[in-house]
Amino acid sequence: MSSTVSSTPAPPPGNPPGNPHGQPPLHALQVLGGGSSGSGVHVRSLTAGLVARGLRVTVCGPWRAERGYGFTQAGAWFAGLDPRTNAGAVATLRAAGAGAGLVHAHGLRSGLLAVLALHGRGVPLIVTWHSKPYAEGARAQAVRLIERRVARRAAIVLGASSDLVERARARGARDARLAPVAVPAPRATPPREDGWRQKARAELGAVERPLLLAVGRLVLDRGFGPLLDAARVWRALDPQPLLAVAGEGPDRAALQRRIDEEGLPVRLLGRRDDVPALLAAADVAVLSSRWEARSLLAQEALHAGVPLVATAVGGVPELVGEAAELVPYGAPEDLAGAVIRLLADPVRRVELAAAGRARTAGWPTEDDTVAHVLSVYDELVQT
C-alpha cells in the first residue's frame, strides 16, 4: 500500500494545553516503528487522549498497526510507513511532520527514523523506549550505536521501566525520565460461569487437568526454550498440566518439533485475539521472557485475578510487586517448581488473585499517562 495520509475530522475548537491565547492546536506527530502490542496499545490510548484534549495528532507507522489499532478511529491522521526502505519511511515522516510542533517516537527504530527525518529542522523530539532489542555479536554493537544516536538527539527520552531510563542515560541522553505507561482498560471477558469455563477448557483439551497460559511472539528472547524445559518437569504430574501458548513467530516450527519429539504437554495456539477469554479459563499464567518492561500479559493476568509466575527481569518486579511468583530467567527448575507449588496450593492462588487486583489499583491510568505526556509537551513547546 502506498504511503498516503488518511484524513480525519478537524480537531475540536478551543485552546488545548500548551496552546494558550487562541494559538492553533499543537500538532503532535507520533511515530510507531514495529507496532508491537505494548507500544501499539499505548499509542492508540495516547492518541485518543490527546485528540480529546484538542491536539492535532498524526500517527506514522506500519499499515498493519492502523488496521490493528484504529488510530484514525481515535481521531488521528495516519501516514503509512514503507516497511521496505528507511529512505521511504523518512520521506513519509518529513512530509507528514510538516508544521508539526513536536515529534514523539515510540521505540528504537522509530526514534532513528525520526532523527533522520528531523535533520535540519528545529523540531523537538521525544522518544519513548518501551523495550530493548535483543542482539548479540556485531548486531549488538550496531544497536548500541543506534541507541546512542537516538538518545543524544532526543530532547527527552521516556522509559517504560527504570532500567530503560538507566540505559538511555548510559547512552548519553540529556534528559531521561521514567514515564507512567497506561494500563489498557481490561478488555471484555465472558462471564466466568462453570459451564462456559469448562467449554473453553474442553476446546483446549484441558477438561480435567490444570491449564497454564503463556502469551508472546515465538522468538528467542521470549524464553520459550526454558519454558519447554519446565514443561518437561511438570509432565510427570498427575493430572498432567497443559500449557497453551498464544502467539506466532519465526521459532514456531522449531518449538513444535521439540514438543512432538519430547512428548511435551504443550499446545501452540497461534495468533489469538481472545487472550482475556483464555486467561479466564486458565489456572495459572506464565511469563518466561528474557526481558520485559511492562508486560501486557502480566498486566492482563493481574487485572483478571489469574495467578502469575514470571521471570524477575527488567521492569517486571516493579510492575507486579508481591502480586506474582518471581523466578530467575533461564532457570527452568525454578519455573517448574513455582508452577507446581501453585497448582498444589489453592489458598496461595486465591491470595495472588486478590493481590493482583489490589496491585492494579495503583497502576497509572490512561488519563495519568496523557496528563504526563501533555506536561512534557508543554515543557518543550514553551521553551
mmCIF file of C-alpha atoms in Angstrom, residues 12 52 102-103 122-123 129 144 182 191 215-216 259 280 300 302 311 315 363 367 374:
data_model
loop_
_atom_site.group_PDB
_atom_site.id
_atom_site.type_symbol
_atom_site.label_atom_id
_atom_site.label_comp_id
_atom_site.label_asym_id
_atom_site.label_seq_id
_atom_site.Cartn_x
_atom_site.Cartn_y
_atom_site.Cartn_z
ATOM 1 C CA PRO A 12 -12.494 20.343 18.178
ATOM 2 C CA ALA A 52 -9.888 14.583 23.137
ATOM 3 C CA LEU A 102 6.936 18.200 18.078
ATOM 4 C CA VAL A 103 7.621 14.585 17.203
ATOM 5 C CA GLY A 122 14.361 22.661 14.874
ATOM 6 C CA VAL A 123 11.503 20.429 15.986
ATOM 7 C CA TRP A 129 11.650 3.388 24.936
ATOM 8 C CA ARG A 144 24.388 0.396 20.831
ATOM 9 C CA ALA A 182 -1.199 3.442 30.841
ATOM 10 C CA PRO A 191 -18.734 -14.492 32.345
ATOM 11 C CA VAL A 215 1.382 -15.401 25.515
ATOM 12 C CA GLY A 216 4.004 -13.837 23.268
ATOM 13 C CA ILE A 259 7.136 -30.544 21.559
ATOM 14 C CA ALA A 280 -10.408 -16.501 32.281
ATOM 15 C CA GLU A 300 -3.895 -8.581 31.980
ATOM 16 C CA LEU A 302 -3.279 -9.320 37.424
ATOM 17 C CA THR A 311 10.757 -14.143 35.386
ATOM 18 C CA GLY A 315 10.526 -3.876 34.764
ATOM 19 C CA TRP A 363 -1.099 1.470 38.357
ATOM 20 C CA ASP A 367 -5.625 9.785 31.998
ATOM 21 C CA LEU A 374 0.986 16.698 27.910
#
